[in-house]
Amino acid sequence: MFSRLHELTQFTVFHYFAEVSKIRRRSGQEKEISDFLVQFAKDHHLEVIQDQALNITIKKQATSGYEQAPTVIIQGPMDMIEDKNEDAEHDFAKDPLQLRIEGDMLYATETTLGANSGIALAYSLSLLSSNRIPHPNLEVILTTEGRLTMKGARELDISHLNGTILINLDSDEFGKLLVSGSGGIASTFTVPIIWNEAAKNKILCRIHIGGLKGGHSGLCINQGRGNSIKLLGRILQRLSAKMDFSLAGLAGGTKDTSIPREAEAFVLIQAEKIGQLEAEVEQWNQIFKNELRHSDGQVFAQVTKEEEVFLKVFSKETTEKLIAALLLLPSGVENMSLDFPGLVESSASLGVVNTYATAITFESFIRSSEKSLKDKMINEMKILANVLGSEVTFGYDYPEWPYNPDSKIKSLFEMVYKEKYGENIESIAIHAGLECGLFLEKMDFDAISIGPDVYNSHTPNEHLSISSTLKTWEYLLAVLKEIHAIELIGPQSKFNTDPPLWIG
């Protein structure tokens, strides 16, 4: 058990985790961390390639006795989702993450931790800097925008790679092998705004939804967590049927791939109606606390009077369209697999709403392990846009990662785990995308993904298990040490051949 950070950073892995936590690595803004990795490679006299997308490839020759072993690609993202508590003073542009230890867990105070990418970086740098770890030829690939668009993996040129085995370090559950994932596509639903002049005798009020856990919209979509934007839509729909108000703005969420924790609407009402508005929102406050008592017990809905002056408000037609979009845009589990218990087969998540000068945009993310179901949701959104006189466009799209029952690297990981821990390891699939799918689209790699226990990813309550981080590191080193054994594994492995446990 560790109580002080300096004790923890005596371990090489956590030394590098702390180092990269000082560097901004926001998705889409990876120049600083990418340049850091280039300098690291040069300092350690390693071959390094930095491409136009700022991806980094670092190559290290095999240690003695491993020259003939198959070349292994170690891969993970370098970027992270930046999110913080509403009242946090942290400035990601200049402030390092404030790491702290609570028991076996490592947190970043008031902000996201960037655990998955931080650990992928830490494991990679620890491997590359060591002269004592037995390993085959290594090709370490650290990609950009892995948390959002997967642009880095999409644009990566693999022609300079020799590896045939891909070990991805972006998983978040120790003791489980990740062997498959879903595909996904981003969407932006745009409702044009017709503005009217705001009445001068009305009071501006803010309706605020907060206190929700949020989380990764793939991994947490079946946990019943509240979506602040959808909850706000329910309040506005009921208010529109009960009282007169003008809507002046909507905002909520931070990323299309995260379940939104907070959302707000600005409304103008007559002063004598404020009491009614507060009473209506308080009713919804109690309704949400009851509905979400098991998954999001800290949820709240509240009204505050604002001093800001809004000179324009949405027209009645625009308000009606917005409320319809809030209620009807798909969000949540669409299908559960009938073949594999526990697998979310398809889902959508409304992640962000923003108000601009000419339009309100709703950003969603669709996931599915079946392309036909992904297409179904795409078509539903197109039809809704047509009905509402709106527009929907689709952005970055990534493929599914299919399960390979004959994977040799999977069998090797199973063998080493059994020998090291005396029990079988589970193989799982998740309702989320990893860069493995894009790598496999380019070349027929034998792929696996591992990682330590990470909790509440993409939220300010994100935390990382210290003990499982060290165990995963030891496990990875043990596999690399036994990499020769992979040549002895035939098409039908003698190890665990059970199908993966599908989780959503």
Short mmCIF file of C-alpha atoms in Angstrom, two decimals:
data_model
loop_
_atom_site.label_atom_id
_atom_site.label_comp_id
_atom_site.label_asym_id
_atom_site.label_seq_id
_atom_site.Cartn_x
_atom_site.Cartn_y
_atom_site.Cartn_z
CA MET A 1 0.00 0.00 0.00
CA PHE A 2 1.32 3.43 -0.96
CA SER A 3 0.46 6.70 0.74
CA ARG A 4 2.73 9.15 -1.09
CA LEU A 5 3.19 9.69 -4.79
CA HIS A 6 6.98 9.77 -4.58
CA GLU A 7 6.92 6.22 -3.16
CA LEU A 8 4.82 5.03 -6.08
CA THR A 9 6.99 6.66 -8.72
CA GLN A 10 9.95 4.55 -7.60
CA PHE A 11 8.38 2.00 -9.91
CA THR A 12 9.41 2.75 -13.49
CA VAL A 13 5.86 2.37 -14.80
CA PHE A 14 4.47 4.96 -12.41
CA HIS A 15 7.49 7.21 -12.93
CA TYR A 16 6.56 7.47 -16.59
CA PHE A 17 2.86 7.73 -15.81
CA ALA A 18 3.61 10.76 -13.65
CA GLU A 19 5.85 12.24 -16.36
CA VAL A 20 3.24 12.03 -19.13
CA SER A 21 0.63 13.38 -16.70
CA LYS A 22 2.57 16.65 -16.75
CA ILE A 23 2.09 16.98 -20.51
CA ARG A 24 -1.12 17.98 -22.23
CA ARG A 25 -2.43 15.21 -24.45
CA ARG A 26 -5.95 16.29 -25.28
CA SER A 27 -7.47 14.43 -28.23
CA GLY A 28 -6.69 16.47 -31.31
CA GLN A 29 -3.96 18.46 -29.53
CA GLU A 30 -1.17 15.89 -29.19
CA LYS A 31 1.78 17.90 -30.54
CA GLU A 32 3.43 18.33 -27.14
CA ILE A 33 3.22 14.66 -26.09
CA SER A 34 4.17 13.49 -29.60
CA ASP A 35 7.30 15.66 -29.57
CA PHE A 36 8.11 14.41 -26.07
CA LEU A 37 8.06 10.83 -27.40
CA VAL A 38 10.35 11.75 -30.29
CA GLN A 39 12.87 13.24 -27.88
CA PHE A 40 12.57 10.21 -25.59
CA ALA A 41 13.45 7.89 -28.48
CA LYS A 42 16.41 10.02 -29.50
CA ASP A 43 17.67 10.14 -25.92
CA HIS A 44 17.58 6.33 -25.83
CA HIS A 45 19.15 5.96 -29.31
CA LEU A 46 16.08 4.28 -30.77
CA GLU A 47 14.67 4.51 -34.28
CA VAL A 48 11.64 6.79 -34.30
CA ILE A 49 9.09 7.88 -36.91
CA GLN A 50 6.69 10.79 -36.38
CA ASP A 51 4.12 10.98 -39.20
CA GLN A 52 1.81 13.77 -40.40
CA ALA A 53 -0.91 12.69 -37.96
CA LEU A 54 1.67 12.92 -35.12
CA ASN A 55 1.60 9.15 -34.58
CA ILE A 56 4.82 7.81 -33.11
CA THR A 57 6.50 4.55 -34.06
CA ILE A 58 9.58 3.55 -32.05
CA LYS A 59 11.54 0.42 -32.88
CA LYS A 60 13.78 -1.52 -30.51
CA GLN A 61 15.91 -4.52 -31.42
CA ALA A 62 15.42 -7.86 -29.72
CA THR A 63 17.48 -8.80 -26.71
CA SER A 64 19.98 -11.65 -26.98
CA GLY A 65 18.32 -14.97 -27.78
CA TYR A 66 15.10 -13.41 -29.09
CA GLU A 67 16.32 -12.35 -32.53
CA GLN A 68 14.34 -15.08 -34.30
CA ALA A 69 11.13 -14.63 -32.32
CA PRO A 70 8.22 -12.96 -34.10
CA THR A 71 8.24 -9.17 -34.01
CA VAL A 72 5.65 -7.77 -31.61
CA ILE A 73 3.77 -4.50 -32.03
CA ILE A 74 2.99 -2.78 -28.73
CA GLN A 75 0.18 -0.29 -29.37
CA GLY A 76 -1.90 2.23 -27.52
CA PRO A 77 -3.27 5.78 -27.72
CA MET A 78 -1.34 8.83 -26.50
CA ASP A 79 -4.36 11.14 -26.05
CA MET A 80 -6.95 11.55 -23.31
CA ILE A 81 -10.41 12.99 -22.72
CA GLU A 82 -10.24 16.25 -20.78
CA ASP A 83 -13.11 16.78 -18.37
CA LYS A 84 -13.33 18.35 -14.93
CA ASN A 85 -15.83 19.15 -12.23
CA GLU A 86 -17.80 22.29 -12.95
CA ASP A 87 -16.23 24.30 -10.13
CA ALA A 88 -12.66 22.99 -10.63
CA GLU A 89 -10.00 25.65 -11.26
CA HIS A 90 -7.76 23.28 -13.22
CA ASP A 91 -6.58 24.63 -16.60
CA PHE A 92 -5.64 21.73 -18.87
CA ALA A 93 -3.75 24.11 -21.17
CA LYS A 94 -1.09 24.81 -18.53
CA ASP A 95 -1.67 22.71 -15.41
CA PRO A 96 -0.31 19.15 -14.98
CA LEU A 97 -2.73 16.56 -13.65
CA GLN A 98 -2.76 16.62 -9.86
CA LEU A 99 -2.25 12.94 -9.02
CA ARG A 100 -3.29 11.61 -5.64
CA ILE A 101 -3.49 8.20 -3.97
CA GLU A 102 -6.47 6.82 -2.09
CA GLY A 103 -5.84 3.29 -0.90
CA ASP A 104 -5.07 1.18 -3.96
CA MET A 105 -6.41 3.81 -6.35
CA LEU A 106 -4.72 6.61 -8.25
CA TYR A 107 -6.85 9.68 -9.08
CA ALA A 108 -6.38 13.07 -10.71
CA THR A 109 -7.91 15.70 -8.45
CA GLU A 110 -11.12 17.18 -9.91
CA THR A 111 -10.27 16.01 -13.45
CA THR A 112 -10.11 12.99 -15.68
CA LEU A 113 -7.00 10.87 -15.19
CA GLY A 114 -6.37 9.67 -18.75
CA ALA A 115 -5.64 6.27 -17.26
CA ASN A 116 -5.78 4.06 -20.36
CA SER A 117 -3.54 6.21 -22.51
CA GLY A 118 -1.33 7.09 -19.55
CA ILE A 119 -0.72 3.42 -18.81
CA ALA A 120 -0.19 2.58 -22.50
CA LEU A 121 2.46 5.29 -22.58
CA ALA A 122 3.98 4.23 -19.25
CA TYR A 123 4.25 0.54 -20.21
CA SER A 124 5.70 1.45 -23.60
CA LEU A 125 8.31 3.85 -22.23
CA SER A 126 9.25 1.38 -19.50
CA LEU A 127 9.84 -1.33 -22.11
CA LEU A 128 11.82 0.96 -24.37
CA SER A 129 14.04 2.38 -21.63
CA SER A 130 15.02 -0.93 -20.04
CA ASN A 131 18.13 -2.94 -20.85
CA ARG A 132 17.15 -5.85 -18.60
CA ILE A 133 13.79 -7.02 -19.97
CA PRO A 134 13.91 -10.02 -22.35
CA HIS A 135 11.88 -9.28 -25.47
CA PRO A 136 11.66 -9.86 -29.23
CA ASN A 137 11.98 -7.09 -31.78
CA LEU A 138 9.51 -4.42 -30.71
CA GLU A 139 7.58 -1.87 -32.73
CA VAL A 140 5.87 0.52 -30.34
CA ILE A 141 3.06 2.51 -31.96
CA LEU A 142 1.42 5.35 -30.03
CA THR A 143 -1.47 6.90 -31.90
CA THR A 144 -3.31 10.21 -31.86
CA GLU A 145 -7.04 10.81 -31.36
CA GLY A 146 -7.55 7.26 -30.10
CA ARG A 147 -10.13 8.52 -27.61
CA LEU A 148 -12.26 10.23 -30.26
CA THR A 149 -11.94 9.80 -34.00
CA MET A 150 -9.15 7.19 -34.14
CA LYS A 151 -7.65 9.45 -36.80
CA GLY A 152 -4.13 8.36 -35.94
CA ALA A 153 -4.74 4.65 -36.46
CA ARG A 154 -6.79 5.42 -39.57
CA GLU A 155 -3.98 7.41 -41.20
CA LEU A 156 -1.06 5.29 -40.02
CA ASP A 157 1.13 3.91 -42.79
CA ILE A 158 1.99 0.33 -41.82
CA SER A 159 4.32 -0.35 -44.75
CA HIS A 160 7.37 0.11 -42.50
CA LEU A 161 6.14 -2.44 -39.94
CA ASN A 162 7.38 -6.03 -39.66
CA GLY A 163 5.29 -7.15 -36.71
CA THR A 164 2.63 -9.84 -37.03
CA ILE A 165 1.46 -9.80 -33.39
CA LEU A 166 -0.39 -6.79 -32.01
CA ILE A 167 -0.66 -6.27 -28.24
CA ASN A 168 -2.98 -3.34 -27.58
CA LEU A 169 -2.69 -1.71 -24.13
CA ASP A 170 -6.04 0.08 -24.09
CA SER A 171 -8.14 -2.40 -22.12
CA ASP A 172 -9.34 -1.65 -18.59
CA GLU A 173 -9.91 -4.90 -16.71
CA PHE A 174 -7.12 -7.02 -15.30
CA GLY A 175 -7.52 -10.78 -15.54
CA LYS A 176 -9.46 -10.60 -18.81
CA LEU A 177 -8.31 -10.76 -22.40
CA LEU A 178 -10.12 -8.42 -24.74
CA VAL A 179 -10.51 -10.18 -28.09
CA SER A 180 -13.28 -8.32 -29.92
CA GLY A 181 -15.07 -4.95 -30.07
CA SER A 182 -17.87 -3.12 -31.84
CA GLY A 183 -17.74 -0.66 -34.71
CA GLY A 184 -19.01 2.89 -34.41
CA ILE A 185 -19.92 6.10 -36.21
CA ALA A 186 -20.30 9.71 -35.06
CA SER A 187 -23.27 11.88 -36.04
CA THR A 188 -24.18 15.56 -35.83
CA PHE A 189 -27.88 16.47 -35.92
CA THR A 190 -28.41 20.16 -36.72
CA VAL A 191 -31.60 22.12 -36.08
CA PRO A 192 -31.61 25.60 -37.64
CA ILE A 193 -32.60 28.49 -35.37
CA ILE A 194 -35.21 31.12 -36.13
CA TRP A 195 -34.58 33.96 -33.68
CA ASN A 196 -37.18 36.31 -32.19
CA GLU A 197 -36.65 39.45 -30.15
CA ALA A 198 -36.76 38.72 -26.42
CA ALA A 199 -39.53 40.33 -24.37
CA LYS A 200 -38.10 42.98 -22.04
CA ASN A 201 -40.39 42.19 -19.11
CA LYS A 202 -39.22 38.61 -18.57
CA ILE A 203 -36.70 37.04 -16.21
CA LEU A 204 -33.87 34.78 -17.37
CA CYS A 205 -33.66 31.42 -15.55
CA ARG A 206 -31.23 28.54 -15.88
CA ILE A 207 -32.50 24.98 -15.62
CA HIS A 208 -29.55 22.80 -14.68
CA ILE A 209 -29.24 19.00 -14.64
CA GLY A 210 -26.17 17.64 -12.81
CA GLY A 211 -24.80 15.16 -10.31
CA LEU A 212 -24.71 12.29 -12.82
CA LYS A 213 -21.86 9.79 -13.13
CA GLY A 214 -21.55 9.91 -16.91
CA GLY A 215 -18.93 7.55 -18.28
CA HIS A 216 -17.92 5.83 -21.51
CA SER A 217 -20.97 5.56 -23.75
CA GLY A 218 -20.06 2.04 -24.85
CA LEU A 219 -18.89 0.43 -21.63
CA CYS A 220 -21.55 2.07 -19.43
CA ILE A 221 -24.53 2.24 -21.79
CA ASN A 222 -26.30 -0.73 -20.18
CA GLN A 223 -25.78 0.40 -16.58
CA GLY A 224 -28.87 2.61 -16.42
CA ARG A 225 -26.93 5.85 -15.96
CA GLY A 226 -28.80 9.06 -16.60
CA ASN A 227 -28.20 11.16 -19.70
CA SER A 228 -28.42 14.82 -18.67
CA ILE A 229 -29.43 16.03 -22.14
CA LYS A 230 -32.28 13.54 -22.43
CA LEU A 231 -33.46 14.38 -18.90
CA LEU A 232 -33.47 18.07 -19.79
CA GLY A 233 -35.62 17.30 -22.82
CA ARG A 234 -38.24 15.66 -20.63
CA ILE A 235 -38.43 18.74 -18.40
CA LEU A 236 -38.76 21.12 -21.34
CA GLN A 237 -41.45 19.00 -22.98
CA ARG A 238 -43.59 19.00 -19.83
CA LEU A 239 -43.02 22.73 -19.24
CA SER A 240 -44.11 23.50 -22.81
CA ALA A 241 -47.46 21.87 -22.06
CA LYS A 242 -47.98 23.67 -18.74
CA MET A 243 -46.62 27.21 -18.97
CA ASP A 244 -45.49 29.93 -21.32
CA PHE A 245 -41.73 30.43 -21.66
CA SER A 246 -39.15 31.33 -24.29
CA LEU A 247 -36.09 29.16 -24.82
CA ALA A 248 -32.84 31.04 -25.36
CA GLY A 249 -30.10 28.42 -25.28
CA LEU A 250 -29.12 24.79 -24.67
CA ALA A 251 -25.78 23.27 -23.69
CA GLY A 252 -24.65 19.94 -22.31
CA GLY A 253 -22.04 17.22 -22.44
CA THR A 254 -18.39 17.36 -23.44
CA LYS A 255 -17.74 14.48 -25.86
CA ASP A 256 -19.93 12.45 -28.19
CA THR A 257 -18.40 9.25 -26.80
CA SER A 258 -19.24 10.09 -23.18
CA ILE A 259 -22.60 9.93 -21.41
CA PRO A 260 -23.26 13.60 -20.53
CA ARG A 261 -23.16 14.41 -16.83
CA GLU A 262 -24.52 17.95 -16.98
CA ALA A 263 -26.85 19.99 -19.20
CA GLU A 264 -28.57 23.34 -18.99
CA ALA A 265 -31.31 25.35 -20.68
CA PHE A 266 -31.87 29.10 -20.48
CA VAL A 267 -35.50 30.19 -20.43
CA LEU A 268 -37.23 33.56 -20.18
CA ILE A 269 -40.46 33.71 -18.16
CA GLN A 270 -42.67 36.25 -16.47
CA ALA A 271 -41.53 37.12 -12.96
CA GLU A 272 -44.76 35.86 -11.40
CA LYS A 273 -44.18 32.44 -13.01
CA ILE A 274 -40.82 31.76 -11.38
CA GLY A 275 -42.45 30.00 -8.43
CA GLN A 276 -44.34 27.69 -10.79
CA LEU A 277 -41.16 26.97 -12.75
CA GLU A 278 -39.27 26.11 -9.56
CA ALA A 279 -42.09 23.84 -8.41
CA GLU A 280 -42.23 22.01 -11.76
CA VAL A 281 -38.47 21.46 -11.86
CA GLU A 282 -38.48 20.29 -8.25
CA GLN A 283 -41.06 17.66 -9.17
CA TRP A 284 -38.71 16.44 -11.88
CA ASN A 285 -35.84 16.55 -9.41
CA GLN A 286 -37.70 14.02 -7.27
CA ILE A 287 -38.75 11.94 -10.28
CA PHE A 288 -35.15 11.64 -11.50
CA LYS A 289 -33.86 10.80 -8.01
CA ASN A 290 -36.40 7.99 -7.85
CA GLU A 291 -35.84 6.67 -11.38
CA LEU A 292 -32.06 6.75 -11.04
CA ARG A 293 -31.79 5.80 -7.36
CA HIS A 294 -29.69 2.71 -8.13
CA SER A 295 -27.43 4.10 -10.84
CA ASP A 296 -27.25 7.88 -10.29
CA GLY A 297 -28.46 8.72 -6.81
CA GLN A 298 -26.76 12.14 -6.79
CA VAL A 299 -28.70 13.49 -9.77
CA PHE A 300 -30.33 16.88 -9.36
CA ALA A 301 -32.48 19.31 -11.35
CA GLN A 302 -32.61 22.91 -10.20
CA VAL A 303 -33.54 26.44 -11.26
CA THR A 304 -31.47 29.59 -10.71
CA LYS A 305 -32.23 33.18 -11.69
CA GLU A 306 -29.55 34.70 -13.90
CA GLU A 307 -28.35 38.30 -14.26
CA GLU A 308 -27.26 37.90 -17.87
CA VAL A 309 -29.42 39.57 -20.54
CA PHE A 310 -30.54 37.63 -23.62
CA LEU A 311 -31.76 39.88 -26.43
CA LYS A 312 -33.01 37.05 -28.63
CA VAL A 313 -34.91 33.81 -28.07
CA PHE A 314 -35.86 30.82 -30.20
CA SER A 315 -39.08 31.01 -32.16
CA LYS A 316 -41.95 28.77 -31.12
CA GLU A 317 -41.32 26.59 -34.18
CA THR A 318 -37.64 26.22 -33.33
CA THR A 319 -38.44 25.39 -29.71
CA GLU A 320 -40.89 22.68 -30.77
CA LYS A 321 -38.32 21.13 -33.11
CA LEU A 322 -35.64 21.20 -30.41
CA ILE A 323 -37.85 19.52 -27.87
CA ALA A 324 -38.81 16.87 -30.44
CA ALA A 325 -35.13 16.24 -31.20
CA LEU A 326 -34.31 15.99 -27.48
CA LEU A 327 -37.02 13.37 -26.99
CA LEU A 328 -36.70 11.39 -30.23
CA LEU A 329 -32.98 11.22 -30.99
CA PRO A 330 -31.97 7.62 -30.18
CA SER A 331 -29.98 7.21 -27.00
CA GLY A 332 -29.43 4.05 -25.01
CA VAL A 333 -29.36 0.32 -25.69
CA GLU A 334 -31.04 -0.53 -28.99
CA ASN A 335 -30.43 -4.30 -29.14
CA MET A 336 -29.02 -6.98 -26.89
CA SER A 337 -27.39 -9.99 -28.49
CA LEU A 338 -29.47 -13.15 -28.62
CA ASP A 339 -26.33 -15.22 -29.18
CA PHE A 340 -24.13 -14.02 -26.35
CA PRO A 341 -25.67 -13.17 -22.95
CA GLY A 342 -24.62 -9.77 -21.69
CA LEU A 343 -23.52 -8.33 -25.04
CA VAL A 344 -24.99 -4.99 -26.04
CA GLU A 345 -25.30 -5.51 -29.76
CA SER A 346 -26.18 -1.95 -30.76
CA SER A 347 -26.64 1.39 -29.03
CA ALA A 348 -26.71 5.13 -29.53
CA SER A 349 -25.71 7.86 -27.14
CA LEU A 350 -26.59 11.55 -27.37
CA GLY A 351 -23.41 13.08 -25.96
CA VAL A 352 -23.28 16.83 -26.67
CA VAL A 353 -25.68 19.70 -27.37
CA ASN A 354 -24.49 23.22 -28.21
CA THR A 355 -26.16 26.45 -29.29
CA TYR A 356 -24.56 28.50 -32.06
CA ALA A 357 -25.58 31.65 -33.94
CA THR A 358 -27.59 29.85 -36.60
CA ALA A 359 -28.26 26.38 -35.26
CA ILE A 360 -28.31 23.94 -32.35
CA THR A 361 -26.21 20.82 -32.82
CA PHE A 362 -26.67 17.42 -31.20
CA GLU A 363 -23.64 15.13 -31.31
CA SER A 364 -24.27 11.40 -30.92
CA PHE A 365 -22.31 8.20 -31.23
CA ILE A 366 -23.73 4.97 -32.67
CA ARG A 367 -22.15 1.61 -31.87
CA SER A 368 -22.90 -1.87 -33.17
CA SER A 369 -21.26 -5.22 -33.66
CA GLU A 370 -23.61 -5.69 -36.65
CA LYS A 371 -23.29 -3.26 -39.55
CA SER A 372 -26.95 -3.72 -40.51
CA LEU A 373 -28.09 -2.46 -37.10
CA LYS A 374 -25.74 0.51 -37.34
CA ASP A 375 -27.29 1.31 -40.72
CA LYS A 376 -30.78 1.04 -39.19
CA MET A 377 -30.02 3.73 -36.61
CA ILE A 378 -28.40 5.92 -39.26
CA ASN A 379 -31.56 5.74 -41.36
CA GLU A 380 -33.77 6.53 -38.36
CA MET A 381 -31.79 9.70 -37.73
CA LYS A 382 -32.03 10.68 -41.41
CA ILE A 383 -35.82 10.28 -41.34
CA LEU A 384 -36.13 12.31 -38.12
CA ALA A 385 -34.01 15.09 -39.64
CA ASN A 386 -36.27 15.14 -42.69
CA VAL A 387 -39.44 15.32 -40.57
CA LEU A 388 -38.05 18.19 -38.47
CA GLY A 389 -36.64 20.14 -41.40
CA SER A 390 -33.17 19.60 -40.01
CA GLU A 391 -29.93 18.01 -41.16
CA VAL A 392 -27.84 15.08 -39.98
CA THR A 393 -24.28 14.39 -41.05
CA PHE A 394 -22.02 11.49 -40.17
CA GLY A 395 -18.36 11.72 -39.28
CA TYR A 396 -15.62 9.34 -38.29
CA ASP A 397 -16.47 5.69 -38.68
CA TYR A 398 -14.47 2.70 -37.52
CA PRO A 399 -14.91 -1.02 -38.18
CA GLU A 400 -15.73 -3.90 -35.90
CA TRP A 401 -12.93 -6.05 -34.46
CA PRO A 402 -14.08 -9.64 -35.12
CA TYR A 403 -13.27 -12.48 -32.75
CA ASN A 404 -10.54 -14.88 -33.92
CA PRO A 405 -10.99 -18.29 -32.25
CA ASP A 406 -7.62 -19.48 -33.63
CA SER A 407 -5.54 -16.62 -32.24
CA LYS A 408 -2.08 -17.81 -31.18
CA ILE A 409 -1.33 -14.75 -29.08
CA LYS A 410 -4.58 -15.33 -27.18
CA SER A 411 -3.48 -18.91 -26.44
CA LEU A 412 -0.06 -17.72 -25.29
CA PHE A 413 -1.60 -15.17 -22.93
CA GLU A 414 -3.87 -17.92 -21.58
CA MET A 415 -0.95 -20.28 -21.02
CA VAL A 416 1.16 -17.68 -19.21
CA TYR A 417 -1.75 -16.55 -17.03
CA LYS A 418 -2.52 -20.14 -16.03
CA GLU A 419 1.11 -20.79 -15.12
CA LYS A 420 1.53 -17.49 -13.28
CA TYR A 421 -1.77 -17.29 -11.38
CA GLY A 422 -3.01 -20.88 -11.30
CA GLU A 423 -6.37 -20.17 -12.95
CA ASN A 424 -7.88 -19.62 -16.36
CA ILE A 425 -8.23 -16.14 -17.74
CA GLU A 426 -11.48 -15.00 -19.34
CA SER A 427 -11.69 -13.82 -22.93
CA ILE A 428 -14.18 -10.99 -23.37
CA ALA A 429 -15.64 -8.70 -26.02
CA ILE A 430 -16.86 -5.18 -25.35
CA HIS A 431 -19.46 -2.84 -26.78
CA ALA A 432 -16.83 -0.24 -27.59
CA GLY A 433 -14.24 0.34 -30.26
CA LEU A 434 -10.50 -0.11 -30.10
CA GLU A 435 -7.91 0.75 -32.68
CA CYS A 436 -7.37 -2.98 -33.27
CA GLY A 437 -10.21 -2.97 -35.81
CA LEU A 438 -8.47 -0.35 -37.93
CA PHE A 439 -5.13 -2.18 -37.71
CA LEU A 440 -6.78 -5.43 -38.76
CA GLU A 441 -8.38 -3.63 -41.70
CA LYS A 442 -4.90 -2.80 -42.96
CA MET A 443 -3.21 -6.15 -42.28
CA ASP A 444 -3.95 -9.57 -40.82
CA PHE A 445 -2.38 -9.11 -37.39
CA ASP A 446 -2.91 -11.55 -34.53
CA ALA A 447 -4.32 -9.13 -31.96
CA ILE A 448 -5.10 -9.02 -28.26
CA SER A 449 -5.76 -6.24 -25.76
CA ILE A 450 -4.90 -6.10 -22.06
CA GLY A 451 -4.83 -3.52 -19.30
CA PRO A 452 -5.22 -2.88 -15.57
CA ASP A 453 -8.44 -2.06 -13.73
CA VAL A 454 -9.72 1.40 -14.65
CA TYR A 455 -12.93 2.79 -13.22
CA ASN A 456 -15.27 5.60 -14.34
CA SER A 457 -13.30 6.39 -17.48
CA HIS A 458 -13.81 9.81 -19.08
CA THR A 459 -15.14 11.34 -15.85
CA PRO A 460 -13.50 13.39 -13.06
CA ASN A 461 -13.99 10.35 -10.84
CA GLU A 462 -11.77 8.22 -13.08
CA HIS A 463 -9.33 6.10 -11.09
CA LEU A 464 -6.74 3.42 -11.66
CA SER A 465 -5.92 0.38 -9.55
CA ILE A 466 -2.27 0.52 -8.54
CA SER A 467 -1.95 -3.17 -7.73
CA SER A 468 -3.54 -4.30 -11.01
CA THR A 469 -1.28 -1.91 -12.94
CA LEU A 470 1.78 -3.61 -11.50
CA LYS A 471 0.28 -7.07 -12.08
CA THR A 472 -0.53 -6.26 -15.71
CA TRP A 473 3.04 -5.06 -16.20
CA GLU A 474 4.43 -8.30 -14.77
CA TYR A 475 2.00 -10.29 -16.92
CA LEU A 476 3.06 -8.48 -20.09
CA LEU A 477 6.73 -9.08 -19.34
CA ALA A 478 6.06 -12.77 -18.70
CA VAL A 479 4.34 -13.10 -22.10
CA LEU A 480 7.19 -11.36 -23.90
CA LYS A 481 9.65 -13.67 -22.16
CA GLU A 482 7.73 -16.72 -23.42
CA ILE A 483 7.10 -15.35 -26.92
CA HIS A 484 9.09 -18.26 -28.43
CA ALA A 485 6.30 -20.61 -27.33
CA ILE A 486 3.88 -19.05 -29.77
CA GLU A 487 5.46 -21.04 -32.60
CA LEU A 488 4.44 -24.24 -30.82
CA ILE A 489 0.75 -23.32 -30.71
CA GLY A 490 -1.24 -24.93 -33.51
CA PRO A 491 -4.51 -23.80 -35.12
CA GLN A 492 -6.49 -25.60 -32.41
CA SER A 493 -4.86 -24.52 -29.18
CA LYS A 494 -4.55 -26.96 -26.31
CA PHE A 495 -5.36 -24.08 -23.99
CA ASN A 496 -8.71 -22.49 -23.18
CA THR A 497 -10.92 -22.69 -26.29
CA ASP A 498 -14.12 -21.35 -24.77
CA PRO A 499 -15.78 -18.53 -26.72
CA PRO A 500 -15.36 -15.05 -25.26
CA LEU A 501 -17.63 -13.70 -22.58
CA TRP A 502 -19.43 -10.81 -24.19
CA ILE A 503 -19.94 -7.81 -21.98
CA GLY A 504 -21.59 -4.50 -22.72
#
